XYZ file of C-alpha atoms in Angstrom:
728
model
C 0.000 0.000 0.000
C 2.750 2.547 0.724
C 4.122 1.630 -2.687
C 0.788 2.619 -4.234
C 0.847 5.964 -2.427
C 4.351 6.870 -3.597
C 3.753 5.566 -7.123
C 0.687 7.800 -7.254
C 2.696 10.788 -6.079
C 5.412 10.105 -8.620
C 2.823 9.821 -11.374
C 1.266 13.118 -10.283
C 4.611 14.939 -10.282
C 5.094 13.966 -13.928
C 1.743 15.387 -15.070
C 1.657 18.142 -17.678
C -1.390 20.155 -18.782
C -3.440 18.359 -21.458
C -3.650 20.596 -24.568
C -7.114 21.924 -25.405
C -8.541 23.746 -28.392
C -11.032 26.557 -27.892
C -13.109 28.411 -30.488
C -12.252 32.012 -31.224
C -15.790 33.044 -30.267
C -17.937 31.076 -27.882
C -21.061 32.497 -29.471
C -20.131 30.639 -32.692
C -20.583 27.219 -31.054
C -23.169 27.956 -28.362
C -25.997 25.432 -28.609
C -24.497 23.782 -31.690
C -25.383 20.305 -30.367
C -28.840 21.311 -29.135
C -32.098 20.825 -31.025
C -32.994 24.425 -30.291
C -35.254 26.886 -32.068
C -32.771 27.505 -34.875
C -32.347 23.762 -35.528
C -36.099 23.178 -35.377
C -36.761 25.917 -37.911
C -34.362 24.190 -40.272
C -35.497 20.574 -39.797
C -39.198 20.780 -38.893
C -42.254 21.626 -40.927
C -44.068 24.851 -40.106
C -46.880 22.986 -38.303
C -44.421 20.803 -36.361
C -42.393 23.802 -35.266
C -45.521 25.670 -34.151
C -46.717 22.630 -32.200
C -43.422 22.324 -30.279
C -43.322 26.039 -29.494
C -46.938 25.962 -28.269
C -46.042 23.061 -26.006
C -43.038 24.939 -24.637
C -44.769 28.287 -24.137
C -48.323 27.260 -23.297
C -48.117 23.627 -22.214
C -50.337 22.433 -25.056
C -50.299 18.790 -26.130
C -48.553 17.563 -29.264
C -50.720 15.376 -31.501
C -49.369 11.929 -32.424
C -49.149 12.569 -36.161
C -47.242 15.787 -35.457
C -44.897 13.840 -33.152
C -44.012 11.622 -36.120
C -42.972 14.675 -38.132
C -40.976 16.052 -35.202
C -39.155 12.763 -34.643
C -38.221 12.560 -38.315
C -36.749 16.055 -38.287
C -34.969 15.423 -34.991
C -33.488 12.184 -36.340
C -32.213 13.815 -39.528
C -30.629 16.619 -37.522
C -28.996 14.168 -35.108
C -27.629 11.892 -37.838
C -26.244 14.924 -39.675
C -24.381 15.670 -36.424
C -22.924 12.160 -36.247
C -25.400 10.563 -33.823
C -25.990 6.817 -34.142
C -28.205 6.221 -31.096
C -30.956 7.914 -29.131
C -31.943 7.750 -25.461
C -34.606 9.004 -23.117
C -32.475 10.959 -20.620
C -34.093 11.185 -17.183
C -33.373 11.850 -13.521
C -34.523 8.982 -11.276
C -34.429 9.256 -7.500
C -30.867 7.918 -7.359
C -29.400 11.421 -7.536
C -27.788 10.641 -10.913
C -29.022 10.734 -14.507
C -30.119 7.601 -16.369
C -30.145 6.555 -20.001
C -30.679 3.469 -22.181
C -29.292 3.792 -25.704
C -31.074 2.429 -28.790
C -29.704 2.620 -32.305
C -31.606 4.399 -35.057
C -30.849 1.206 -37.010
C -33.742 -1.111 -38.054
C -33.728 -4.113 -40.425
C -36.250 -4.693 -43.235
C -37.705 -7.896 -44.707
C -35.550 -7.820 -47.835
C -32.301 -7.828 -45.892
C -31.986 -4.068 -46.180
C -31.641 -1.670 -43.228
C -32.799 1.861 -42.495
C -32.395 4.520 -39.834
C -35.705 4.697 -38.001
C -37.011 6.913 -35.202
C -40.773 7.400 -34.956
C -43.064 9.636 -32.955
C -43.851 6.807 -30.552
C -40.155 6.368 -29.765
C -39.798 10.109 -29.220
C -42.809 10.587 -26.982
C -42.697 7.505 -24.739
C -40.596 4.481 -23.824
C -40.820 1.668 -21.264
C -37.525 1.226 -19.395
C -37.322 -1.486 -16.740
C -38.188 0.352 -13.516
C -37.453 -2.529 -11.146
C -33.981 -1.351 -10.113
C -34.767 2.313 -9.528
C -35.817 3.650 -6.102
C -39.604 3.671 -5.788
C -40.357 3.815 -2.067
C -42.812 0.917 -2.216
C -44.934 2.393 -5.026
C -44.514 -0.766 -7.112
C -43.292 -4.320 -6.638
C -40.193 -5.663 -8.358
C -42.285 -7.948 -10.575
C -44.226 -4.894 -11.742
C -41.214 -3.641 -13.622
C -42.825 -1.245 -16.054
C -42.060 2.427 -15.879
C -42.607 5.060 -18.525
C -40.391 7.861 -19.746
C -42.254 10.662 -21.502
C -40.764 13.478 -23.562
C -40.453 16.919 -21.942
C -40.495 19.348 -24.895
C -39.726 22.319 -22.604
C -36.131 21.080 -22.311
C -34.539 20.709 -25.767
C -32.943 17.477 -26.968
C -29.170 17.482 -27.318
C -26.344 15.335 -28.692
C -23.878 13.962 -26.181
C -21.056 12.086 -27.899
C -22.866 10.108 -30.610
C -26.194 9.869 -28.784
C -29.333 11.967 -29.190
C -30.503 12.644 -25.620
C -34.192 13.436 -25.121
C -35.028 14.923 -21.699
C -37.961 13.048 -20.206
C -40.032 12.529 -17.089
C -40.080 9.072 -15.457
C -43.285 7.695 -13.954
C -44.583 4.353 -12.697
C -47.039 2.473 -14.858
C -49.710 3.529 -12.346
C -48.824 7.193 -12.941
C -46.831 8.136 -9.829
C -43.681 10.182 -10.368
C -40.412 8.259 -9.972
C -38.110 11.161 -10.794
C -37.143 14.704 -9.818
C -38.434 16.399 -12.973
C -42.144 15.554 -12.737
C -42.854 17.308 -9.395
C -40.659 20.213 -10.471
C -42.688 20.754 -13.637
C -45.881 20.675 -11.589
C -44.444 23.174 -9.090
C -43.371 25.478 -11.924
C -46.880 25.309 -13.350
C -48.251 26.274 -9.923
C -45.939 29.256 -9.503
C -46.747 30.395 -13.037
C -50.479 30.474 -12.344
C -50.208 31.985 -8.867
C -47.616 34.637 -9.740
C -49.356 35.619 -12.984
C -52.613 36.240 -11.113
C -50.847 38.537 -8.614
C -48.717 40.257 -11.288
C -51.935 41.270 -13.065
C -52.620 43.658 -10.167
C -49.774 45.720 -11.600
C -49.778 44.894 -15.320
C -52.721 43.346 -17.159
C -50.413 42.357 -20.030
C -48.667 39.692 -17.948
C -49.811 36.260 -19.132
C -46.957 34.084 -17.873
C -44.398 34.058 -15.071
C -41.351 31.803 -15.122
C -39.157 30.886 -12.187
C -35.492 31.429 -12.998
C -32.482 29.685 -11.499
C -28.776 30.379 -11.557
C -26.786 27.736 -9.680
C -23.198 28.045 -8.481
C -21.410 24.678 -8.544
C -18.532 24.217 -6.098
C -16.234 21.200 -6.382
C -12.775 19.817 -5.618
C -10.314 18.549 -8.219
C -7.910 15.835 -7.062
C -5.331 14.124 -9.223
C -6.830 10.817 -10.364
C -3.813 8.766 -9.244
C -3.941 10.244 -5.742
C -7.708 9.733 -5.549
C -7.329 6.094 -6.642
C -4.831 5.519 -3.838
C -7.560 6.338 -1.296
C -10.290 3.657 -0.926
C -12.519 6.128 0.924
C -12.407 8.703 -1.885
C -12.984 6.001 -4.500
C -15.992 4.469 -2.725
C -17.477 7.258 -0.603
C -16.361 10.402 -2.415
C -14.769 11.777 0.740
C -11.915 11.094 3.151
C -13.118 9.113 6.163
C -9.805 9.658 7.932
C -6.677 11.750 7.536
C -4.953 14.303 9.717
C -5.168 17.959 8.745
C -2.288 19.410 6.774
C -0.083 21.900 8.643
C -1.093 24.411 5.989
C -4.704 24.451 4.965
C -6.830 27.442 3.994
C -5.866 29.649 6.937
C -3.834 32.073 4.815
C -6.754 32.683 2.426
C -4.259 32.459 -0.420
C -6.255 30.139 -2.680
C -9.521 32.081 -2.953
C -9.684 33.922 -6.298
C -5.993 33.104 -6.788
C -4.265 32.208 -10.024
C -5.818 29.037 -11.454
C -3.237 26.186 -11.843
C -2.370 25.366 -15.467
C -3.731 21.801 -15.419
C -6.959 22.959 -13.812
C -7.332 25.856 -16.236
C -7.065 23.496 -19.210
C -9.705 21.269 -17.625
C -11.943 24.313 -17.230
C -11.354 25.458 -20.806
C -12.176 21.990 -22.145
C -15.270 21.773 -19.952
C -16.529 25.188 -20.961
C -16.159 24.390 -24.666
C -18.285 21.257 -24.217
C -20.788 23.295 -22.198
C -21.067 25.815 -25.019
C -21.835 23.059 -27.516
C -24.574 21.734 -25.208
C -26.069 25.180 -24.621
C -25.048 25.401 -20.945
C -24.335 29.146 -20.496
C -21.374 28.915 -18.098
C -19.835 32.292 -17.417
C -17.800 32.381 -14.188
C -14.863 30.253 -12.970
C -12.560 30.799 -10.030
C -10.607 29.264 -7.161
C -12.714 28.734 -4.048
C -11.649 29.056 -0.406
C -10.086 25.631 0.145
C -6.966 24.325 -1.636
C -7.908 22.508 -4.867
C -11.520 23.768 -4.558
C -13.132 25.633 -7.450
C -16.436 27.086 -8.586
C -18.316 27.335 -11.861
C -21.461 29.390 -12.431
C -23.732 30.024 -15.445
C -26.052 32.793 -16.543
C -29.500 32.186 -15.028
C -32.114 30.280 -17.036
C -35.679 29.006 -16.757
C -35.623 26.638 -13.765
C -36.448 23.355 -15.500
C -33.739 23.914 -18.097
C -31.259 25.094 -15.447
C -31.847 21.905 -13.434
C -31.296 19.739 -16.517
C -28.142 21.676 -17.346
C -26.729 21.232 -13.849
C -27.366 17.475 -13.921
C -25.775 17.259 -17.353
C -22.840 19.404 -16.247
C -22.019 17.152 -13.270
C -21.893 14.120 -15.552
C -19.845 16.067 -18.091
C -17.385 17.203 -15.412
C -16.622 13.618 -14.402
C -15.865 12.648 -18.012
C -13.784 15.720 -18.838
C -11.873 15.368 -15.559
C -10.827 11.819 -16.485
C -9.284 13.115 -19.714
C -7.208 15.571 -17.670
C -6.191 12.974 -15.062
C -8.410 14.467 -12.372
C -11.196 13.181 -10.188
C -14.029 15.586 -9.392
C -15.323 15.502 -5.812
C -18.834 16.903 -5.435
C -19.204 15.716 -1.838
C -20.176 18.561 0.494
C -17.313 17.819 2.896
C -14.606 15.666 1.293
C -11.935 16.893 3.729
C -12.303 17.440 7.474
C -11.523 20.935 8.785
C -11.489 22.292 5.231
C -14.151 24.413 3.532
C -17.091 22.396 2.226
C -18.859 22.686 -1.127
C -22.326 24.033 -1.796
C -24.515 24.714 -4.783
C -26.030 28.145 -4.207
C -29.420 28.384 -5.933
C -30.136 31.952 -7.105
C -33.893 32.140 -7.632
C -36.208 34.787 -9.016
C -39.437 35.269 -10.981
C -39.725 36.882 -14.415
C -42.772 37.861 -16.467
C -43.338 37.339 -20.174
C -43.174 41.144 -20.442
C -39.520 41.065 -19.397
C -39.844 42.190 -15.771
C -37.953 40.650 -12.857
C -40.587 40.546 -10.103
C -37.870 40.568 -7.427
C -36.117 43.567 -8.921
C -37.085 47.088 -7.768
C -38.293 49.393 -10.524
C -38.243 53.080 -11.413
C -41.742 53.949 -10.151
C -43.594 53.494 -6.834
C -46.031 51.113 -8.545
C -43.190 48.893 -9.774
C -41.681 48.962 -6.310
C -44.993 47.977 -4.756
C -44.955 45.035 -7.140
C -41.418 44.197 -5.982
C -42.439 44.430 -2.316
C -45.441 42.208 -2.958
C -43.344 39.342 -4.287
C -40.466 40.008 -1.899
C -42.628 39.959 1.245
C -44.680 36.997 0.052
C -41.466 35.029 -0.429
C -40.365 35.855 3.117
C -43.788 34.821 4.400
C -43.558 31.517 2.496
C -40.109 30.797 3.921
C -41.391 31.630 7.408
C -44.343 29.270 7.070
C -42.394 26.376 5.570
C -38.873 26.727 6.995
C -38.866 23.082 8.134
C -39.777 21.855 4.665
C -37.066 24.043 3.107
C -34.542 22.501 5.512
C -35.777 19.039 4.551
C -35.364 19.838 0.852
C -31.580 20.117 1.245
C -31.126 17.248 3.711
C -28.667 14.471 2.868
C -26.020 12.399 4.600
C -23.306 14.391 2.862
C -24.809 17.854 3.422
C -25.092 17.148 7.159
C -21.289 17.463 7.288
C -21.462 20.956 5.799
C -24.461 22.659 7.408
C -23.309 24.541 10.450
C -19.666 23.569 9.926
C -18.337 27.132 10.357
C -17.994 27.902 6.666
C -21.530 27.233 5.535
C -25.097 28.157 6.492
C -26.393 26.687 9.747
C -29.120 24.036 9.795
C -31.503 26.762 10.998
C -33.312 28.365 8.067
C -33.410 32.161 8.226
C -33.515 34.984 5.688
C -31.029 37.847 5.366
C -32.362 40.965 3.627
C -29.907 43.663 4.723
C -30.353 46.702 6.945
C -31.751 48.881 4.166
C -34.705 46.653 3.323
C -35.233 45.942 7.010
C -35.777 49.682 7.486
C -38.299 49.716 4.633
C -40.268 46.856 6.174
C -40.165 48.558 9.572
C -41.696 51.668 8.027
C -44.422 49.659 6.317
C -45.205 47.883 9.566
C -45.943 51.272 11.208
C -48.530 52.019 8.528
C -52.125 52.685 9.612
C -54.450 49.721 9.217
C -57.453 50.028 6.940
C -57.899 52.615 4.216
C -54.998 55.008 3.758
C -55.495 58.740 3.573
C -54.247 60.430 0.397
C -51.437 62.041 2.411
C -50.371 58.690 3.954
C -50.407 56.984 0.570
C -48.386 59.762 -1.056
C -45.853 59.791 1.771
C -45.579 56.007 1.684
C -45.022 55.864 -2.054
C -42.577 58.767 -2.215
C -40.500 58.325 0.922
C -40.606 54.571 1.524
C -41.513 52.561 -1.548
C -40.176 55.078 -4.038
C -36.690 55.125 -2.561
C -36.070 51.371 -2.680
C -33.891 51.442 -5.852
C -31.681 54.130 -4.324
C -31.054 52.298 -1.070
C -30.374 49.030 -2.870
C -27.601 50.540 -4.975
C -25.244 50.077 -2.031
C -26.830 46.882 -0.730
C -23.728 44.779 -1.306
C -23.471 43.472 2.255
C -24.205 39.768 1.924
C -24.301 37.652 5.040
C -22.249 34.602 4.041
C -23.729 32.560 6.884
C -27.346 33.085 5.858
C -29.001 30.046 4.242
C -31.515 32.228 2.367
C -30.332 35.718 1.444
C -31.727 38.505 -0.728
C -28.977 39.750 -3.020
C -30.429 42.768 -4.810
C -32.786 41.224 -7.401
C -33.034 37.566 -6.372
C -32.936 35.238 -3.400
C -29.901 33.029 -2.932
C -30.679 29.662 -1.318
C -27.160 28.996 -0.049
C -27.802 25.863 1.996
C -28.202 23.571 -1.035
C -25.461 20.937 -1.112
C -23.008 20.498 -3.973
C -24.169 16.919 -4.726
C -27.852 17.863 -4.773
C -30.191 17.746 -7.712
C -31.494 21.325 -7.804
C -34.980 20.020 -8.600
C -35.585 19.007 -4.995
C -35.140 22.440 -3.326
C -36.588 24.222 -6.360
C -39.761 22.119 -6.238
C -40.226 23.070 -2.588
C -39.356 26.759 -2.981
C -41.635 27.302 -5.969
C -44.433 25.332 -4.314
C -44.390 27.276 -1.050
C -44.246 30.646 -2.822
C -47.088 29.578 -5.129
C -49.183 28.579 -2.109
C -48.416 31.898 -0.432
C -49.279 33.973 -3.512
C -52.612 32.151 -3.867
C -53.455 32.953 -0.242
C -52.304 36.548 -0.708
C -54.580 37.113 -3.684
C -57.556 35.681 -1.812
C -56.947 38.072 1.079
C -56.465 41.109 -1.149
C -59.532 40.305 -3.228
C -61.583 39.849 -0.049
C -60.575 43.317 1.221
C -61.428 44.856 -2.142
C -64.813 43.113 -2.252
C -65.890 43.077 1.396
C -64.178 46.189 2.799
C -64.535 48.212 -0.409
C -60.825 49.042 -0.306
C -58.889 50.255 -3.288
C -56.396 47.789 -4.688
C -53.302 49.572 -3.334
C -54.837 49.949 0.122
C -55.725 46.265 0.204
C -52.222 45.224 -0.903
C -50.554 47.447 1.698
C -52.794 46.121 4.462
C -52.083 42.486 3.711
C -48.347 43.114 3.291
C -48.264 44.880 6.652
C -49.599 41.766 8.389
C -47.167 39.548 6.477
C -44.253 41.690 7.646
C -45.315 41.106 11.251
C -45.875 37.387 10.661
C -42.485 36.815 9.045
C -40.345 38.782 11.484
C -39.040 35.639 13.148
C -37.465 34.340 9.919
C -35.445 37.529 9.317
C -31.983 37.481 10.835
C -29.095 39.811 10.057
C -26.437 38.477 12.430
C -23.830 35.726 12.479
C -25.479 32.357 11.924
C -23.031 30.384 14.010
C -22.814 29.481 17.647
C -24.994 28.963 20.664
C -26.260 32.552 20.761
C -28.116 32.207 17.449
C -29.327 28.716 18.342
C -30.862 30.041 21.561
C -32.372 33.010 19.744
C -33.780 30.733 17.017
C -35.332 28.516 19.674
C -37.024 31.555 21.222
C -38.380 32.463 17.796
C -39.754 28.965 17.313
C -37.470 28.123 14.375
C -36.476 24.516 13.826
C -32.882 23.346 14.204
C -32.740 19.902 12.612
C -29.056 19.003 12.542
C -29.389 15.544 11.018
C -31.093 14.264 7.895
C -33.474 11.734 9.517
C -34.694 14.454 11.860
C -35.058 17.024 9.059
C -36.866 14.653 6.683
C -39.821 14.262 9.050
C -41.115 17.563 7.684
C -41.518 15.970 4.253
C -44.340 13.723 5.456
C -46.034 16.150 7.830
C -49.733 16.898 7.459
C -48.819 20.445 6.440
C -46.547 19.244 3.618
C -49.072 16.725 2.320
C -51.766 19.415 2.233
C -49.390 21.752 0.389
C -48.385 19.318 -2.341
C -51.786 17.682 -2.772
C -53.517 21.066 -2.768
C -51.325 22.293 -5.612
C -51.433 18.988 -7.503
C -47.666 18.565 -7.258
C -47.532 15.194 -5.497
C -50.021 12.777 -3.967
C -49.693 11.431 -0.437
C -48.443 8.132 -1.909
C -45.698 9.922 -3.862
C -44.709 12.040 -0.849
C -44.432 9.065 1.497
C -42.559 7.037 -1.132
C -39.956 9.775 -1.537
C -39.531 10.024 2.216
C -38.873 6.293 2.408
C -36.378 6.498 -0.461
C -34.481 9.323 1.237
C -34.255 7.695 4.671
C -33.192 4.417 3.024
C -30.539 6.279 1.071
C -29.265 7.888 4.275
C -28.947 4.556 6.091
C -27.234 2.907 3.134
C -24.667 5.688 2.796
C -23.773 5.540 6.494
C -23.621 1.751 6.256
C -21.247 1.894 3.286
C -19.017 4.469 4.964
C -18.894 2.346 8.114
C -17.759 -0.673 6.134
C -15.116 1.339 4.293
C -13.811 2.876 7.507
C -13.630 -0.484 9.249
C -11.780 -2.014 6.308
C -9.215 0.790 6.034
C -8.618 0.967 9.779
C -8.193 -2.788 10.307
C -6.547 -3.783 7.032
C -4.353 -0.752 6.329
C -3.852 1.432 9.395
C -3.427 -1.156 12.151
C -1.007 -3.423 10.187
C 1.094 -0.359 9.314
C 1.141 0.771 12.941
C 2.202 -2.702 14.068
C 4.948 -2.778 11.438
C 6.317 0.515 12.732
C 5.914 -0.677 16.306
C 7.989 -3.754 15.478
C 10.744 -1.499 14.135
C 10.691 0.398 17.417
C 10.780 -2.848 19.395
C 13.803 -4.024 17.384
C 15.456 -0.687 18.113
C 14.823 -1.082 21.858
C 16.139 -4.652 21.800
C 19.245 -3.436 19.969
C 19.828 -0.763 22.606
C 19.452 -3.388 25.321
C 22.041 -5.579 23.610
C 24.453 -2.644 23.505
C 23.815 -0.978 26.880
C 22.497 -3.841 28.964
C 20.504 -2.692 31.980
C 21.170 0.959 31.107
C 19.158 0.662 27.894
C 16.025 2.178 29.487
C 17.446 5.683 29.723
C 18.274 5.560 25.986
C 14.884 4.172 24.899
C 12.414 6.294 26.842
C 10.893 7.905 23.733
C 10.773 4.635 21.814
C 9.017 2.907 24.703
C 6.556 5.776 24.960
C 5.802 5.518 21.226
C 5.294 1.764 21.513
C 2.791 2.314 24.322
C 0.975 5.090 22.456
C 0.657 2.952 19.345
C -0.727 0.057 21.378
C -3.301 2.310 23.022
C -4.484 3.735 19.702
C -4.645 0.268 18.113
C -6.727 -1.023 21.022
C -9.168 1.880 20.797
C -9.472 1.553 17.017
C -10.248 -2.144 17.327
C -12.791 -1.547 20.056
C -14.403 1.258 18.052
C -14.722 -0.964 14.985
C -16.138 -3.866 16.992
C -18.691 -1.607 18.689
C -19.585 0.000 15.362
C -20.167 -3.397 13.738
C -22.365 -4.478 16.648
C -24.398 -1.274 16.317
C -24.667 -1.842 12.575
C -25.932 -5.384 13.062
C -28.640 -4.120 15.412
C -29.612 -1.375 12.971
C -29.823 -3.835 10.079
C -32.483 -5.841 11.933
C -34.799 -2.837 12.030
C -37.471 -3.130 9.338
C -38.920 0.379 9.410
C -36.828 2.560 7.052
C -37.072 5.711 9.149
C -36.222 3.919 12.405
C -33.239 2.304 10.691
C -32.023 5.712 9.489
C -32.221 7.075 13.031
C -30.318 4.030 14.329
C -27.532 4.566 11.806
C -27.473 8.276 12.622
C -27.495 8.015 16.415
C -25.934 4.608 17.109
C -23.556 3.816 14.227
C -22.243 7.138 12.929
C -20.805 8.385 16.292
C -18.161 5.622 16.122
C -16.771 7.172 12.923
C -15.210 10.053 14.829
C -13.810 7.753 17.549
C -12.113 5.492 15.000
C -10.924 8.432 12.935
C -9.424 10.239 15.915
C -7.126 7.355 16.811
C -6.218 6.605 13.174
C -5.291 10.267 12.671
C -3.164 10.199 15.813
C -1.298 7.185 14.426
C -0.663 9.134 11.211
C 1.349 11.606 13.314
C 3.314 8.824 15.024
C 4.080 6.350 12.236
C 7.020 6.768 9.858
C 5.870 8.692 6.780
C 7.638 6.153 4.550
C 5.325 3.431 5.882
C 2.029 5.312 5.969
C -0.323 3.698 3.417
C -2.792 6.504 2.677
C -2.103 9.596 0.614
C -2.061 12.457 3.096
C -4.062 15.679 3.151
C -1.031 17.784 2.237
C -0.578 15.650 -0.891
C -4.257 15.555 -1.851
C -4.795 19.270 -1.381
C -1.515 20.813 -2.493
C -0.385 18.613 -5.382
C -1.271 20.594 -8.496
């Protein structure tokens, strides 16, 4: 094993940047491998093109005979681009993407062959659903599942395969993927937000939720990563002592990008351009060998698809540059973790950002309406928002001193806080002309001016307003954005529906003018959502105590957080909006708690194997060297040997103590695992793994890491933190 470590290091030292070729202008290749509007105009008939665009813009259905024309045009375009196969590309509840490739090739009776791809193959397929997570929705022998084309996300060519974004449902109709509930949530927010936006502009007929994600990740040399069983199997280091130098000098953040990494980024960005992923920003992150990539914002469904595609693309490009990408939220202890900040907003078909202040008091009242309703939604459903970003890996990051705490709160800045305070003082009921004028001129009207300098972002806030959007910072780097985006859009849709009912009731029953009614409802919402607003440091006991006083949840572990996903309140929310049925909700909860238990189980097995089969034998080998040294001193000095071997004897004793505690920790962990495995209920098993199995990880790690400091570096089997993090 030590040989493997040093061979890996030697291989890494000999690396040179892999040459890459970039286009002169990115705009020349952007979307070249996407069946976008330009490609459709060229390859589809007028009626086919109109049908697809109606489906995208209005959600209308595509007739079967039209689907045949579309599939023919799509096939001809794909073959002209070098594609030989097609696949329905979907996002099952595994956290990864899935695909089954079929060739365009078909044989004919006369021994001839043709390229064939019909409307039926475009619109729907039947992949075997037996091996995908289903949460008890269907039995293994009921293997049918259906993938159905999502025309709102354009098809694309990946390698030599035409990829068709699809939803994935059980044969009984329940959703088995991330995309289906997301599309339903986006439909809900469209309807709810459009109805409210019409208070301010009758020309608004559609509202889309936009998303701009920021993907953080680590890049580790592939040889070094392969020398670590924990990185290979768990995506993170389960043991390893901190490097003497870490991120404490802040010298990596925004620093010069290493040559090998830069070529990886250039190669990746070229492929992204071809696939229509509008990546724009790249930079070094806080930790050594940590980086970030961010795109221009897009419609949420497309942005989610692009992020899933990007993560797969990054793995493949990294291999070509002799890297391994680590998306885990906390691959290295005591080093900055990785998130995937979700920047969310709402935009109308008239080109207005509903979370962006405008140039008139009326536009600013519109901004305040959507801004305050979002805060109210977060206040009402903070537990569900926390549950939407819960995972075994993100538990390591939340509250770990460089990331948002597990307590959901919203940061809006001192300027907007002052505006809300002024609105809260407003007189209830109908406003006098003087009050309304003063309010619009001196409070609402000045919002754009005060936001010009609103650059103070609280880096510890899990949900922060950043000028014209909300940034959901607590989302983990491994996450599929669909999960938190489904929840966020659903809760805001629910809130906007309730808001409109209240405003309309005041207009009808109290005979209030529209503006008066809006101000009155917003005033109450400001009071109601005060507890969720927090401008201070999100770390430490002080905030935890304050949050408890406010009645905010503080679910530090995934099993605890996920309870909110099956609460009566959540079921009423999703069923009321038609996003998910109770069966689908409960199935997803079971899938997520099962996933949690399995990941902890796997990590426990890996840790036990490394500790017993790599660390302990190495420690004993070094201990034997020390014993031979002591025996040699005894042979030379006789009874005086003790005064010359004090340190050696102390090391021998220390090693024995650590070995004993490692062995005991592993034995106790295995016993706890055996007990947990006998539990049939998925949620109870997850809690057992969380509370009874996982605590042994730190005990075992502590003593292994202590041995790393004692054992001869030449013997140590695992690539060390200093090598993983500082080898470029």
